[in-house]
Coordinates of C-alpha atoms and ligand atoms in Angstrom, one line a residue:
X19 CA -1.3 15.7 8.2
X20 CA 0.6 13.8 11.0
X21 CA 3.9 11.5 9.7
X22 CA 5.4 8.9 11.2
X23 CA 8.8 7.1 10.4
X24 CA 8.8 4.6 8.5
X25 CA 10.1 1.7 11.0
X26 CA 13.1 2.2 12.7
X27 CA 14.3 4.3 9.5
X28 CA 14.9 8.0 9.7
X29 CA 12.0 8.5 6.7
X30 CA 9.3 10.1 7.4
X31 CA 6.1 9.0 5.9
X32 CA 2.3 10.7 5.5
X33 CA -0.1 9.1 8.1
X34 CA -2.3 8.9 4.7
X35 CA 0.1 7.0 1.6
X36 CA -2.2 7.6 -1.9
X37 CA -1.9 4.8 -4.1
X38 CA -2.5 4.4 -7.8
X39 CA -3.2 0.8 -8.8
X40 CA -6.0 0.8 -10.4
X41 CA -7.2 4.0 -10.2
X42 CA -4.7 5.3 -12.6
X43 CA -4.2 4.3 -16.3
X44 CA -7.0 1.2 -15.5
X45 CA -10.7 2.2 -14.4
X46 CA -10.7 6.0 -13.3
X47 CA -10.1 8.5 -16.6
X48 CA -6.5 10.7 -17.0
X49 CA -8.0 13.7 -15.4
X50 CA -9.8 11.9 -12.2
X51 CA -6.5 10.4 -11.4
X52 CA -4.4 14.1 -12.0
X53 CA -7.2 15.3 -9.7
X54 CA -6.8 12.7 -6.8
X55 CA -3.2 13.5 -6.9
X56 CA -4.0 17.2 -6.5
X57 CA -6.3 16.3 -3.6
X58 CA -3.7 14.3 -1.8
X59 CA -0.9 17.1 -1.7
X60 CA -3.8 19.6 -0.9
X61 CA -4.5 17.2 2.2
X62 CA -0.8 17.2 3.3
X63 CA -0.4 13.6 1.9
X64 CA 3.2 13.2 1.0
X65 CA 3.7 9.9 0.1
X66 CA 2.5 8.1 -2.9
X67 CA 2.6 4.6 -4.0
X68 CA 2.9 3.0 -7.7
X69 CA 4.4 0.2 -9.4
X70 CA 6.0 -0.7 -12.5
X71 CA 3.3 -2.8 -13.8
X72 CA 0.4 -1.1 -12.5
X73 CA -1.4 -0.4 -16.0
X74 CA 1.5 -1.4 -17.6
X75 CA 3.6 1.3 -16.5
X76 CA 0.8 3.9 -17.3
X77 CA 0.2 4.4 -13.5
X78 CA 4.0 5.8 -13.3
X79 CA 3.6 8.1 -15.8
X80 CA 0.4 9.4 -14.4
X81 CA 2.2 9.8 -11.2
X82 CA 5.5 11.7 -12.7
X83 CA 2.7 14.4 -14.3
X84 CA 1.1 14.8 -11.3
X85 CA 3.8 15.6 -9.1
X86 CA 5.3 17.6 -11.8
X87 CA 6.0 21.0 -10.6
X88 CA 6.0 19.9 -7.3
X89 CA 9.2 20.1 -5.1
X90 CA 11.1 16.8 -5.6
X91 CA 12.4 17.0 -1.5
X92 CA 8.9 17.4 -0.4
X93 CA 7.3 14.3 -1.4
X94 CA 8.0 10.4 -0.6
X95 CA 7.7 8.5 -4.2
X96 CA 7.5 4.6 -3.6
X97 CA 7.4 1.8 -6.4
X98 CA 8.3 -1.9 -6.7
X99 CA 10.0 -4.5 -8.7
X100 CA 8.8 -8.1 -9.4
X101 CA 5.6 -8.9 -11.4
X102 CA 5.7 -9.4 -14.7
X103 CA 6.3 -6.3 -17.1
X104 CA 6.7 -7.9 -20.7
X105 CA 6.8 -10.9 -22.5
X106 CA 10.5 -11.8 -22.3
X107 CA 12.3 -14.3 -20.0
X108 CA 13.9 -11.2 -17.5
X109 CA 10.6 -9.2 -17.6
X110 CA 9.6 -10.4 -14.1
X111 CA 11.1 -11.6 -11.0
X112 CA 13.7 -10.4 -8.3
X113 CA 17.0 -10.9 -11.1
X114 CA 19.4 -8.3 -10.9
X115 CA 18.8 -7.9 -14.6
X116 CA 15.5 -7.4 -14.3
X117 CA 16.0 -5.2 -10.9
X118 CA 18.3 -2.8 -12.4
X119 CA 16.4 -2.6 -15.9
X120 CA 13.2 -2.1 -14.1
X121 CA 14.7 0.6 -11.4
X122 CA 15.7 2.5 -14.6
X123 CA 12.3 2.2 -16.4
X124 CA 10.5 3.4 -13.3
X125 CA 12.2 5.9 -12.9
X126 CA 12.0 7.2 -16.4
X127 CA 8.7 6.8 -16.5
X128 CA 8.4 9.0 -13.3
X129 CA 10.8 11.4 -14.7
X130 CA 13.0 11.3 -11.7
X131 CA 16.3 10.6 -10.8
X132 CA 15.6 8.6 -7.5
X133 CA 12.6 7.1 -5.6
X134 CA 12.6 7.3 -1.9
X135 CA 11.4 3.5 -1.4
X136 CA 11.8 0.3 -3.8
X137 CA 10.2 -2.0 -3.1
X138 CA 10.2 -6.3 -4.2
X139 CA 6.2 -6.7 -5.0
X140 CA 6.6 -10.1 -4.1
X141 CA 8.8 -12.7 -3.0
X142 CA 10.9 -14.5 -6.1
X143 CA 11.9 -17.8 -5.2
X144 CA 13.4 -18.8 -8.2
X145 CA 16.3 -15.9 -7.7
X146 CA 19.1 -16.6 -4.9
X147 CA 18.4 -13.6 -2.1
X148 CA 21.2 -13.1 -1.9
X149 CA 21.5 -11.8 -5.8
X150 CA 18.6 -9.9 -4.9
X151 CA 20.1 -8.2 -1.5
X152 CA 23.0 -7.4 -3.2
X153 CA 21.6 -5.5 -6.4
X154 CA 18.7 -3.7 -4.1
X155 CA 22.1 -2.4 -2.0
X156 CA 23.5 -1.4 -5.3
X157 CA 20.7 1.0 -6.1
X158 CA 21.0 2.7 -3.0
X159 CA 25.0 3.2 -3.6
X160 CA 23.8 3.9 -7.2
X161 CA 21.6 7.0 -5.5
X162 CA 18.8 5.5 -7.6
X163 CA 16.8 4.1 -4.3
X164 CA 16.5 6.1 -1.2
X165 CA 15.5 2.9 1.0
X166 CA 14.5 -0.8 0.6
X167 CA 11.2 -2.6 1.6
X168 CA 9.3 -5.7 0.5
X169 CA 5.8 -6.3 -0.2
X170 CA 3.5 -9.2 1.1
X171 CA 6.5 -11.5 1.8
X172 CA 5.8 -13.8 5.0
X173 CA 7.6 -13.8 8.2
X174 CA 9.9 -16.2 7.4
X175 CA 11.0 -14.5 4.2
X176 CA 11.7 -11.1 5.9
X177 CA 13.9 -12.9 8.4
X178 CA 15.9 -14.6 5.9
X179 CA 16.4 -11.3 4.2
X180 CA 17.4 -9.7 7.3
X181 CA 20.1 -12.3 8.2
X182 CA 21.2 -12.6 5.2
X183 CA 22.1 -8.9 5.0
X184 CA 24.0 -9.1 7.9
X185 CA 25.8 -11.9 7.3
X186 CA 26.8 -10.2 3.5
X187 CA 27.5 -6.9 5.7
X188 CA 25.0 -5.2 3.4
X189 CA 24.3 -1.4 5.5
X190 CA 21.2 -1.4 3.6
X191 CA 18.7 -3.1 4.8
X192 CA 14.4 -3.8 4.6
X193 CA 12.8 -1.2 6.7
X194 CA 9.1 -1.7 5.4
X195 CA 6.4 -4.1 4.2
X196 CA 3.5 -3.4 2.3
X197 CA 1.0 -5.9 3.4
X198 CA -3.0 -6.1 2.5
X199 CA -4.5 -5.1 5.8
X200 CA -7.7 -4.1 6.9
X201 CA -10.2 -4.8 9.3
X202 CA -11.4 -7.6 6.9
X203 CA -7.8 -8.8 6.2
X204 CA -5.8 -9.4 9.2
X205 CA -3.7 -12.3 8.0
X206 CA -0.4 -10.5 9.2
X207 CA -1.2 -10.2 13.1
X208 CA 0.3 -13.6 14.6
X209 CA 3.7 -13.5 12.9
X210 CA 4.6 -10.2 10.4
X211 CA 3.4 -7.5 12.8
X212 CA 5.5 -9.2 16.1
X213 CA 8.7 -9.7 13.7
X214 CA 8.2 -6.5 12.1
X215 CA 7.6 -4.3 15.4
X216 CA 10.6 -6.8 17.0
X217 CA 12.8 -5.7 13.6
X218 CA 11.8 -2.0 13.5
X219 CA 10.4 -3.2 10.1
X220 CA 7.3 -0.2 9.1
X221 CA 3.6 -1.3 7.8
X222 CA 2.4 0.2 5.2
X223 CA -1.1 -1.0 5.4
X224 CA -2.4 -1.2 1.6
X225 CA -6.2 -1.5 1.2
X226 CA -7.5 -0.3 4.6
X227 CA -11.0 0.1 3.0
X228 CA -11.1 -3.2 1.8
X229 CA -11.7 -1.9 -1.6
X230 CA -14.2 0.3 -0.8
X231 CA -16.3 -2.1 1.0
X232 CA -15.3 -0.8 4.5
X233 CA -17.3 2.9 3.0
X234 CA -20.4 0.8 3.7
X235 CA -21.8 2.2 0.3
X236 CA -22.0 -1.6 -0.6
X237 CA -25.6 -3.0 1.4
X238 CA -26.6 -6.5 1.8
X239 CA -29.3 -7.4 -0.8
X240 CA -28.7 -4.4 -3.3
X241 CA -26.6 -3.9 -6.4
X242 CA -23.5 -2.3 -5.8
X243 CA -23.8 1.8 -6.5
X244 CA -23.5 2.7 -10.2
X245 CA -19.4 4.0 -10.8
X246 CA -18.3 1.6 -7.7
X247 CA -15.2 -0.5 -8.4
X248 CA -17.9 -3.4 -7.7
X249 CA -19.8 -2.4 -10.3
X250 CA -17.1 -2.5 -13.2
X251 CA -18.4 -6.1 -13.7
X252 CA -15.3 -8.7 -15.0
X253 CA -12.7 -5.7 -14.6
X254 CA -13.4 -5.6 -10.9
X255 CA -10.8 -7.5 -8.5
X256 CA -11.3 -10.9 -7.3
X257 CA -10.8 -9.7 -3.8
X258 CA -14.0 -7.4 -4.0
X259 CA -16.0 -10.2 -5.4
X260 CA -14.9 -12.5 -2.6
X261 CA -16.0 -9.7 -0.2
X262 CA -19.5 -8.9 -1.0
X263 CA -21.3 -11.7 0.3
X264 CA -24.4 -10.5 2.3
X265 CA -23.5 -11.9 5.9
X266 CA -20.3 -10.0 5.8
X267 CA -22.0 -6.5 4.4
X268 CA -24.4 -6.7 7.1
X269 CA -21.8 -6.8 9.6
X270 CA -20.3 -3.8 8.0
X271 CA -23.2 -1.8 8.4
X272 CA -23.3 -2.9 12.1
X273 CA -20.3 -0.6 12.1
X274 CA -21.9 2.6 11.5
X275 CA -22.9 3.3 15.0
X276 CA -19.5 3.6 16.4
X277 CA -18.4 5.4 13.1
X278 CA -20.9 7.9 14.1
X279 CA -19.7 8.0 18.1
X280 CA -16.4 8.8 16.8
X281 CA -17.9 11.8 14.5
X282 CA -16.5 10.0 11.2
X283 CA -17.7 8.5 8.4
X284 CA -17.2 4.6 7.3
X285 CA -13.9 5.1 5.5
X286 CA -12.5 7.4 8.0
X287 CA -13.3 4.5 10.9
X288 CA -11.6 2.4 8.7
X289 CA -8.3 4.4 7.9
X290 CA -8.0 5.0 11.2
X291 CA -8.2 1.7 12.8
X292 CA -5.5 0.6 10.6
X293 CA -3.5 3.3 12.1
X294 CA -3.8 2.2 15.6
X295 CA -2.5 -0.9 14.7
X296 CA 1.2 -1.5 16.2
X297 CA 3.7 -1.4 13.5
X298 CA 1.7 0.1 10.9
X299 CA 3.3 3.4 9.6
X300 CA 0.9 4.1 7.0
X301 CA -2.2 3.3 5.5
X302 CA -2.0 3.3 1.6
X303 CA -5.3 4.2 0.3
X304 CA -7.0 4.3 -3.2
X305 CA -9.6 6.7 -4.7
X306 CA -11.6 7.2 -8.1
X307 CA -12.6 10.6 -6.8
X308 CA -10.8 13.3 -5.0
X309 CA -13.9 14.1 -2.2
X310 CA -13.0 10.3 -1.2
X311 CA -9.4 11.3 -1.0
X312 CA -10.0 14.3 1.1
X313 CA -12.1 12.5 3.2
X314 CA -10.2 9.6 3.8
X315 CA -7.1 12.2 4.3
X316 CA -9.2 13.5 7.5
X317 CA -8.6 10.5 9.7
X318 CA -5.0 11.5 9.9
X319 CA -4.6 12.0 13.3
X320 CA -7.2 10.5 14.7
X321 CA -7.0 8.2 17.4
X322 CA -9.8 5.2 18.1
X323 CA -10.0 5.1 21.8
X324 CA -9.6 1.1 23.2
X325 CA -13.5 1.1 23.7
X326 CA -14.2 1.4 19.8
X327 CA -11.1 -1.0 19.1
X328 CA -12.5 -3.5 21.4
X329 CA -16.5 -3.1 19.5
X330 CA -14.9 -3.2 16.2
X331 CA -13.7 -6.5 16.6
X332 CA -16.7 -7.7 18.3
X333 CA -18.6 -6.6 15.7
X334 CA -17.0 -8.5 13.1
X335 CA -15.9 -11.5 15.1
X336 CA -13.6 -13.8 13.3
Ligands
NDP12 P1 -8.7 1.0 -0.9 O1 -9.0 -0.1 0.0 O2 -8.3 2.3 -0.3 O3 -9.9 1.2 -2.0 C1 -10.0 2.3 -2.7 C2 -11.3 2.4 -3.4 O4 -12.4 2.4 -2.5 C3 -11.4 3.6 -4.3 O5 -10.8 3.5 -5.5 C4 -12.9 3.8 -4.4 O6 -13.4 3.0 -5.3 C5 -13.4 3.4 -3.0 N1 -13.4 4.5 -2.0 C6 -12.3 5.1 -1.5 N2 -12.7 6.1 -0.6 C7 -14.0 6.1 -0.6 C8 -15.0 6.9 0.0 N3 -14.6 7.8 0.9 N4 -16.3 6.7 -0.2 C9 -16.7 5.7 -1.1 N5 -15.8 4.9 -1.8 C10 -14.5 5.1 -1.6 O7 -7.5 0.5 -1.8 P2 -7.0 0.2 -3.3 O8 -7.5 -1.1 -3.7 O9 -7.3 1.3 -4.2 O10 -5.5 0.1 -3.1 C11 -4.7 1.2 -2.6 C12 -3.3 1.1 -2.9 O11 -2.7 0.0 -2.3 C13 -3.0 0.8 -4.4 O12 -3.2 2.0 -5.2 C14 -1.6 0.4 -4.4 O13 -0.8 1.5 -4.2 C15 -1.6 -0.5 -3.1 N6 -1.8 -1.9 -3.4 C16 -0.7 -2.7 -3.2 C17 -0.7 -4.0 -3.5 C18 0.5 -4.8 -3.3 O14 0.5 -6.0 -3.7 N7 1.5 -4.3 -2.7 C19 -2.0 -4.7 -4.1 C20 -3.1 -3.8 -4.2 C21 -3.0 -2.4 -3.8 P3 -14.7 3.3 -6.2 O15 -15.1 4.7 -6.1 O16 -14.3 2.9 -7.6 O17 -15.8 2.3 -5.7

């Protein structure tokens, strides 16, 4: 498994990040999720993603045991801060109240004494930024957070919260983003990827299979596979249901050929074309099954010439 740094910071991060949204605590069973973990470190992943209110702080807990055992320096553990956690007033946002309380509660639930990135899920503009800056900075003098990063906040928001470090003469500042990106999703190319590269500011690239629909096991005209995230009926994101019109999963399948050229599979054309997109230090994939996570693992390190860049985006057009 190649790394890369993580922006202009000093961490390095796993080509491959595993994430745990829904796969842990919420549609894949306790031992499936233990299992993906295992499959990840035994593909030289070293980086793994969760957040506090993914299954309601489940997916934390699920994380901690896995990586139980395993030693603390040799592993990147990322969560965020900022969706809501509980019914109280405080139990969401981008407060320092909530910041610091939910830092704590992660890392409980982890059963660690720091994470190496924190991350603000969203952007809270109810809360000053500046309150928010300042308590993030804290953490890291507190040794709680290793480094700072946002996820899915615009361009415009990371440049405020860059200049508004400096100008508070806070040392620690955003060195990532976690935006959706995929070869479906490519809302951050005219203005987060130039500010980010510009900034030193790292990717990481959540969802490069588009859910699973990037595999190619979902075919125009068909049910989706029995045990496919598409198939869990109501529980099943809104993003995959937007996804599986026909038109677009023919297109998909149109992809196949140059998976095949390249001697990969669906998902592993997919990983790595998010990789060879500028800026992006990681791609943060999911998995209900550890064969997809050793799969997926495999594009590490594999680099899409120009030619099947250049016929990947012809054959999805706009
Ligand atoms: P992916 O696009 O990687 O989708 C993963 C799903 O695709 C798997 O659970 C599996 O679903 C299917 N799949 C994966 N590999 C294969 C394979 N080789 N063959 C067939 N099917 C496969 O991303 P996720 O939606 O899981 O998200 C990844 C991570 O991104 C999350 O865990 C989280 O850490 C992060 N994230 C961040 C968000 C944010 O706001 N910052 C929002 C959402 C996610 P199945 O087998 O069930 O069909």
């Amino acid at each position: 498994m190649e790394h890369r740094h993580l922006g202009r910071s000093g961490l390095l991060v796993s080509e491959i990040t595993y994430g745990n949204w829904l796969t842990h605590g919420e549609l894949v069973a306790r031992a499936a999720a233990l299992s993906c973990v295992r499959a990840a470190l035994d593909a030289g992943v070293t980086t793994f993603d969760t957040a506090d209110v993914y299954a309601r702080g489940a997916a934390e807990e699920l994380l901690g045991e896995a990586l139980r055992g395993v030693r603390r320096e040799s592993v990147e553990i990322a969560t965020k801060v900022c969706l809501r956690t509980g019914d109280g007033p405080n139990d969401q946002g981008l407060s320092r109240k909530h910041i610091l309380e939910s830092c704590n509660a992660s890392l409980r639930r982890l059963g660690t004494d720091y994470v190496d990135l924190y991350q603000a899920h969203r952007f809270d503009d109810e809360t000053p930024l500046d309150e928010t800056l300042i308590a993030f900075d804290d953490l890291v003098r507190q040794g709680k957070v290793l480094y700072l990063g946002v996820s899915e906040w615009t361009a415009a928001q990371i440049r405020a919260a860059l200049d508004l470090a400096d100008q508070l003469g806070l040392r620690n500042r955003i060195v990532s983003n976690q935006p959706q990106y995929n070869m479906l999703w490519r809302v951050v190319e005219p203005e987060i990827l130039p500010l980010s590269v510009q900034e030193g500011i790292g990717q990481i690239a959540f969802q490069p299979l588009a859910q699973g629909v990037l595999t190619g096991k979902y075919r125009p005209g068909q049910p989706p596979p029995v045990g496919s995230r598409a198939a869990s009926g109501g529980r099943a994101p809104m993003f995959i249901r937007r996804v599986l019109g026909d038109e677009l999963l023919r297109r998909v399948q149109e992809l196949r050929p140059i998976a095949d050229e390249a001697g990969l599979s669906m998902a592993q054309l997919a990983v790595a074309w998010t990789l060879r997109r500028p800026g992006v230090s990681t791609a943060l994939i999911g998995a209900s099954r550890p064969e997809q996570v050793t799969e997926n693992a495999a594009a590490a390190g594999v680099r899409l010439d120009d030619e099947a860049m250049r016929r990947i985006d012809e054959t999805l057009g706009d």
